[in-house]
Amino acid sequence: MPAETDRHERTWMAFPCEGFTLGADAQTREEGYATWTAVAHAVLRFEPVTMIVDPSELTRARRMLDPSIEIVEAPVDEFWMRDTGPTFVVDDDRPGVLGAVDWIFNGWGAPAWSEWRKSAEHGRIAGGHAGAEVISSLLVAEGGGLHVDGAGTVLLTETVQLDPRRNPLADRARVEAELARTIGATDAVWLSRGLTRDYDELGTNGHVDIVATFAAPDRILLHDQQDAAHPDHEVSALIRGEFEEAFEALGRPMTITSLPAPSTLSDDHGFVDWSYVNHLVVNDGVVACSFGDTAADDRARGILGEAYPGREVVTVDARPLFERGGGIHCITQQQPALSAPATSPRHPR
């Protein structure tokens, strides 16, 4: 699996459709449609976008989306494309061959509220449309549950990959073996948990893509809750320590850069998990979350601009996404370009 910072052929998304996730009233639903559309248009500034659209939403999608966005008609219930779609991979031994890992998707552990059976087919649908070789996996997994550096290292959380609602028979060794087979991971860095809000009923049980990401093979961006009144203040410190220990054991120097959380601590449902880590790196740009907090948003934009030199950082108000359970990274999935070589050399084993 190439690094997200490598060149992309396109970004995949899924257009919202009516149901539990979108919202119960017309105003809430319109907010969801508008936010998914805003993210798609922000990405489109930098690279092509392909959108999976449920037949019931074709008219609305064609009205709201830029005409240059490719539409693929297919059934949709959940529309978090990072998790329902495939993980695209390339083959070092066969240049020009694209692969699409089709994980088992069960709606983040098959909770009673989740509507996921239609979107569980998105891995094969997107992979087939992209002309990729589909790689079937028996691992229940989501793209938001892993991050790679493009050089063989993958970030994971125990509460996702070893979740008994997902993989009741799995242990670390089995997960690592499957990730080696499917995405070419040679080193796994395990975190003990994710952010606090992510363990609520509507959470993912600890996705890593809201906690940390690789800006480069030797640099991690880490969510940093600096207010001691928020439980993620302790979580941030815990995860930083786990990273330091893991990379010391691997014998690899690693710079850990803090991405401070915005000042808002809670909403009507409890402590928020608003995170600037949940951004998407695109060709020559970064599409990042904003949260209506001018000082914090500007600070995060500056950190991201420094971490990804030469890329333009644009932002979209992500509060409507987080109200529904995720962020910008969660609703997008990059398809790597096959013509450009990987920028990250493999780590020596």
Coordinates of C-alpha atoms in Angstrom, one line a residue:
M1 CA 0.0 0.0 0.0
P2 CA 1.6 3.3 -1.1
A3 CA 1.9 6.2 1.2
E4 CA -1.0 8.7 1.0
T5 CA 1.6 11.3 0.0
D6 CA 2.4 9.4 -3.2
R7 CA 0.6 10.5 -6.4
H8 CA -3.1 9.6 -6.8
E9 CA -5.0 8.6 -9.9
R10 CA -8.2 9.8 -8.2
T11 CA -10.1 9.9 -4.9
W12 CA -13.2 7.7 -4.3
M13 CA -16.2 8.8 -2.3
A14 CA -19.8 7.7 -1.8
F15 CA -22.7 10.2 -1.9
P16 CA -25.1 10.2 1.1
C17 CA -28.4 8.6 1.0
E18 CA -31.4 8.8 3.3
G19 CA -31.2 6.7 6.5
F20 CA -29.9 6.8 10.0
T21 CA -26.5 8.3 9.3
L22 CA -27.7 11.2 7.2
G23 CA -30.3 12.4 9.7
A24 CA -34.0 12.3 10.6
D25 CA -35.2 15.8 9.4
A26 CA -34.8 17.7 6.1
Q27 CA -32.5 20.4 7.5
T28 CA -30.1 17.8 8.9
R29 CA -30.1 15.8 5.7
E30 CA -29.4 18.9 3.6
E31 CA -26.4 19.6 5.9
G32 CA -25.0 16.2 5.2
Y33 CA -25.5 16.4 1.5
A34 CA -23.8 19.8 1.4
T35 CA -20.8 18.8 3.5
W36 CA -20.1 15.6 1.5
T37 CA -20.4 17.8 -1.6
A38 CA -18.0 20.4 -0.2
V39 CA -15.4 17.8 0.5
A40 CA -15.7 16.4 -3.0
H41 CA -15.3 19.8 -4.6
A42 CA -12.3 20.6 -2.4
V43 CA -10.6 17.3 -3.5
L44 CA -11.5 18.1 -7.1
R45 CA -9.3 21.1 -7.1
F46 CA -6.3 18.7 -7.0
E47 CA -7.3 15.4 -8.6
P48 CA -10.3 13.6 -10.2
V49 CA -13.1 12.3 -8.0
T50 CA -15.3 9.3 -8.5
M51 CA -18.5 9.1 -6.5
I52 CA -20.6 6.0 -5.9
V53 CA -24.2 7.1 -5.9
D54 CA -27.3 5.1 -4.9
P55 CA -30.0 5.0 -7.6
S56 CA -32.3 6.9 -5.3
E57 CA -29.9 9.8 -5.1
L58 CA -28.8 10.2 -8.7
T59 CA -30.9 13.3 -9.5
R60 CA -29.7 15.1 -6.4
A61 CA -26.1 14.0 -7.0
R62 CA -26.1 15.3 -10.5
R63 CA -27.6 18.6 -9.4
M64 CA -25.1 19.2 -6.5
L65 CA -21.9 17.7 -7.8
D66 CA -19.5 19.3 -10.4
P67 CA -20.2 17.7 -13.8
S68 CA -16.6 16.5 -14.0
I69 CA -17.1 14.2 -11.0
E70 CA -17.5 10.7 -12.3
I71 CA -20.6 8.9 -11.0
V72 CA -20.8 5.2 -10.5
E73 CA -24.3 4.0 -9.8
A74 CA -24.5 1.3 -7.1
P75 CA -26.5 0.6 -3.9
V76 CA -25.4 2.6 -0.9
D77 CA -26.4 2.5 2.8
E78 CA -23.3 3.6 4.7
F79 CA -21.2 6.2 2.9
W80 CA -17.9 6.3 4.7
M81 CA -15.8 5.3 1.7
R82 CA -12.6 4.9 3.7
D83 CA -14.2 2.0 5.4
T84 CA -16.7 0.5 2.9
G85 CA -14.4 0.8 -0.1
P86 CA -11.2 -1.1 -1.0
T87 CA -7.7 -0.4 0.0
F88 CA -5.7 0.1 -3.2
V89 CA -2.3 -1.4 -3.5
V90 CA 0.5 -1.7 -6.1
D91 CA 2.8 -4.6 -7.0
D92 CA 6.5 -3.9 -6.9
D93 CA 7.2 -6.8 -9.2
R94 CA 4.5 -5.9 -11.7
P95 CA 4.6 -2.2 -12.5
G96 CA 1.3 -0.9 -13.9
V97 CA -0.8 -3.5 -12.0
L98 CA -3.3 -2.1 -9.5
G99 CA -4.8 -4.2 -6.7
A100 CA -7.9 -3.6 -4.5
V101 CA -8.0 -5.3 -1.1
D102 CA -11.6 -6.2 -0.4
W103 CA -11.9 -6.4 3.4
I104 CA -15.0 -7.8 5.0
F105 CA -17.1 -4.8 6.2
N106 CA -19.7 -5.4 8.9
G107 CA -20.5 -1.9 9.9
W108 CA -17.8 -1.5 12.6
G109 CA -18.7 -4.6 14.5
A110 CA -22.3 -5.1 13.3
P111 CA -24.0 -2.8 15.9
A112 CA -27.8 -2.7 15.8
W113 CA -28.0 0.8 14.3
S114 CA -25.6 0.3 11.4
E115 CA -26.9 -0.2 7.8
W116 CA -24.0 -1.7 6.0
R117 CA -24.9 -4.7 3.8
K118 CA -25.2 -2.8 0.6
S119 CA -22.0 -0.8 1.1
A120 CA -20.1 -4.0 2.0
E121 CA -20.0 -4.5 -1.8
H122 CA -18.2 -1.3 -2.5
G123 CA -14.7 -2.9 -2.3
R124 CA -15.5 -5.1 -5.3
I125 CA -17.5 -2.4 -7.1
A126 CA -14.8 0.3 -6.9
G127 CA -12.0 -2.2 -7.5
G128 CA -13.7 -3.6 -10.6
H129 CA -14.5 -0.1 -12.0
A130 CA -10.8 0.9 -11.5
G131 CA -9.7 -2.2 -13.4
A132 CA -7.9 -3.5 -10.3
E133 CA -7.2 -7.1 -9.4
V134 CA -9.5 -7.7 -6.4
I135 CA -7.7 -9.3 -3.4
S136 CA -10.2 -11.0 -1.2
S137 CA -9.6 -10.9 2.6
L138 CA -11.3 -12.8 5.4
L139 CA -10.2 -10.0 7.8
V140 CA -13.0 -7.7 9.0
A141 CA -11.3 -4.3 8.6
E142 CA -11.8 -0.8 7.6
G143 CA -9.5 1.7 5.9
G144 CA -9.8 4.1 8.8
G145 CA -8.3 1.4 11.1
L146 CA -4.9 1.5 9.5
H147 CA -2.3 4.0 8.3
V148 CA 0.9 3.2 6.3
D149 CA 4.1 5.0 5.6
G150 CA 4.4 3.4 2.1
A151 CA 7.7 1.7 3.2
G152 CA 6.2 -1.3 5.1
T153 CA 5.0 0.1 8.4
V154 CA 1.3 0.0 9.4
L155 CA -0.3 1.7 12.4
L156 CA -3.1 -0.3 14.1
T157 CA -5.2 -0.2 17.3
E158 CA -5.9 -3.3 19.3
T159 CA -9.5 -2.4 20.0
V160 CA -10.2 -2.4 16.2
Q161 CA -8.3 -5.3 14.7
L162 CA -8.8 -7.5 17.7
D163 CA -12.4 -6.5 18.4
P164 CA -14.4 -9.7 19.0
R165 CA -17.3 -8.2 17.1
R166 CA -15.1 -8.0 14.1
N167 CA -12.4 -10.8 14.3
P168 CA -13.2 -13.0 17.3
L169 CA -10.5 -15.6 16.5
A170 CA -7.8 -13.1 15.6
D171 CA -4.6 -12.3 17.5
R172 CA -1.7 -10.0 16.6
A173 CA 0.2 -12.6 14.6
R174 CA -2.8 -13.5 12.4
V175 CA -3.6 -9.9 11.7
E176 CA 0.0 -9.1 10.9
A177 CA 0.2 -12.1 8.6
E178 CA -2.9 -11.0 6.7
L179 CA -1.6 -7.4 6.4
A180 CA 1.7 -8.7 5.1
R181 CA -0.2 -10.7 2.4
T182 CA -2.6 -8.0 1.4
I183 CA -0.9 -4.6 1.8
G184 CA 2.7 -5.6 2.1
A185 CA 3.2 -4.6 5.7
T186 CA 6.5 -5.7 7.3
D187 CA 6.3 -3.8 10.6
A188 CA 3.1 -3.3 12.6
V189 CA 3.0 -0.6 15.3
W190 CA 0.1 -1.4 17.7
L191 CA -1.6 1.2 19.8
S192 CA -3.7 0.2 22.7
R193 CA -6.7 2.4 22.0
G194 CA -8.1 5.4 20.1
L195 CA -9.9 8.6 21.2
T196 CA -12.6 8.5 23.9
R197 CA -15.6 9.5 21.8
D198 CA -14.9 6.7 19.4
Y199 CA -16.0 4.2 22.1
D200 CA -19.5 5.5 22.3
E201 CA -22.3 3.5 20.8
L202 CA -21.9 5.1 17.4
G203 CA -18.1 5.0 17.4
T204 CA -15.6 2.7 15.5
N205 CA -13.9 1.4 18.7
G206 CA -10.7 3.2 18.1
H207 CA -9.8 4.0 14.4
V208 CA -6.3 5.2 14.1
D209 CA -6.9 7.7 11.4
I210 CA -8.4 10.2 13.9
V211 CA -5.4 9.7 16.2
A212 CA -2.2 9.7 14.2
T213 CA -0.9 9.6 10.6
F214 CA 2.4 9.5 8.8
A215 CA 3.5 12.8 7.2
A216 CA 6.6 10.9 6.0
P217 CA 8.3 7.6 7.0
D218 CA 10.2 9.3 9.7
R219 CA 7.4 11.7 10.9
I220 CA 4.1 11.1 12.7
L221 CA 1.4 13.7 13.2
L222 CA -0.3 13.0 16.5
H223 CA -3.6 14.3 17.9
D224 CA -2.8 16.3 21.0
Q225 CA -5.6 17.2 23.4
Q226 CA -3.9 19.8 25.6
D227 CA -6.7 20.5 28.0
A228 CA -6.5 18.3 31.1
A229 CA -10.3 18.5 31.5
H230 CA -10.8 16.3 28.5
P231 CA -10.1 12.5 28.9
D232 CA -8.1 12.5 25.6
H233 CA -5.5 14.6 27.4
E234 CA -4.3 11.3 29.0
V235 CA -5.0 9.3 25.8
S236 CA -2.7 11.6 23.8
A237 CA 0.1 11.2 26.3
L238 CA -0.4 7.4 26.4
I239 CA -0.2 7.1 22.6
R240 CA 2.9 9.3 22.4
G241 CA 4.6 7.0 24.8
E242 CA 3.5 3.9 22.9
F243 CA 4.9 5.4 19.7
E244 CA 8.2 6.3 21.3
E245 CA 8.5 2.7 22.7
A246 CA 7.5 1.0 19.4
F247 CA 9.9 2.9 17.2
E248 CA 12.8 2.6 19.6
A249 CA 12.2 -1.2 19.5
L250 CA 12.3 -1.0 15.7
G251 CA 15.5 1.0 15.8
R252 CA 14.1 3.8 13.8
P253 CA 14.3 7.5 14.6
M254 CA 10.8 9.1 14.5
T255 CA 9.7 12.7 14.9
I256 CA 6.3 13.0 16.6
T257 CA 4.6 16.3 15.8
S258 CA 1.6 17.4 17.9
L259 CA -1.5 18.6 16.1
P260 CA -3.3 20.4 19.0
A261 CA -7.1 19.8 19.2
P262 CA -9.5 22.7 18.9
S263 CA -10.7 24.5 22.1
T264 CA -14.2 22.9 22.1
L265 CA -14.3 20.1 24.6
S266 CA -17.9 18.8 24.4
D267 CA -21.2 18.9 22.6
D268 CA -24.7 17.7 23.5
H269 CA -23.5 14.1 23.4
G270 CA -20.3 14.4 25.6
F271 CA -16.6 15.0 24.9
V272 CA -15.9 15.6 21.2
D273 CA -13.2 13.8 19.2
W274 CA -12.6 16.7 16.8
S275 CA -9.2 16.1 15.2
Y276 CA -7.1 17.8 12.6
V277 CA -5.3 14.4 12.1
N278 CA -8.3 13.3 10.0
H279 CA -7.2 15.1 6.8
L280 CA -6.7 13.8 3.3
V281 CA -3.4 14.3 1.4
V282 CA -4.1 14.8 -2.3
N283 CA -2.0 15.7 -5.3
D284 CA -0.2 19.0 -4.4
G285 CA -2.6 19.6 -1.6
V286 CA -4.1 18.7 1.8
V287 CA -7.9 18.8 2.4
A288 CA -8.1 19.4 6.2
C289 CA -10.9 19.8 8.8
S290 CA -11.9 23.1 10.3
F291 CA -14.1 23.5 13.3
G292 CA -15.1 27.1 13.5
D293 CA -12.2 27.8 15.9
T294 CA -10.2 30.5 14.1
A295 CA -7.1 30.3 16.2
A296 CA -6.9 26.5 16.4
D297 CA -7.9 26.1 12.7
D298 CA -5.1 28.5 11.6
R299 CA -2.6 26.8 13.9
A300 CA -3.4 23.4 12.4
R301 CA -3.2 24.8 8.9
G302 CA 0.2 26.1 9.6
I303 CA 1.4 22.7 11.0
L304 CA 0.0 20.8 8.1
G305 CA 1.6 23.2 5.6
E306 CA 5.0 22.7 7.3
A307 CA 4.6 18.9 7.5
Y308 CA 3.6 18.6 3.8
P309 CA 5.9 21.2 2.1
G310 CA 4.9 22.3 -1.4
R311 CA 1.2 21.4 -0.9
E312 CA -1.7 23.8 -0.6
V313 CA -3.8 23.3 2.6
V314 CA -7.5 23.9 2.1
T315 CA -10.2 23.4 4.8
V316 CA -13.8 22.3 5.0
D317 CA -16.0 22.7 8.1
A318 CA -16.0 19.1 9.4
R319 CA -18.4 19.6 12.3
P320 CA -21.3 18.0 10.3
L321 CA -19.1 15.0 9.6
F322 CA -18.0 14.5 13.2
E323 CA -21.6 14.8 14.3
R324 CA -22.2 11.7 12.2
G325 CA -19.2 9.8 13.4
G326 CA -16.1 10.7 11.3
G327 CA -14.1 13.3 9.3
I328 CA -12.7 14.1 5.9
H329 CA -10.3 11.1 5.8
C330 CA -13.2 8.8 6.7
I331 CA -15.3 9.7 3.7
T332 CA -12.5 9.5 1.1
Q333 CA -10.3 6.8 -0.3
Q334 CA -7.3 7.4 -2.6
Q335 CA -6.5 5.4 -5.6
P336 CA -2.7 5.5 -6.3
A337 CA -1.3 6.5 -9.6
L338 CA 0.5 3.7 -11.3
S339 CA 2.8 5.9 -13.5
A340 CA 4.6 7.5 -10.6
P341 CA 7.2 5.5 -8.6
A342 CA 6.7 5.2 -4.8
T343 CA 8.5 8.0 -2.9
S344 CA 9.3 5.9 0.2
P345 CA 12.0 3.3 0.1
R346 CA 11.4 0.0 1.9
H347 CA 12.7 -0.2 5.4
P348 CA 15.5 -2.8 5.8
R349 CA 14.3 -5.8 7.8

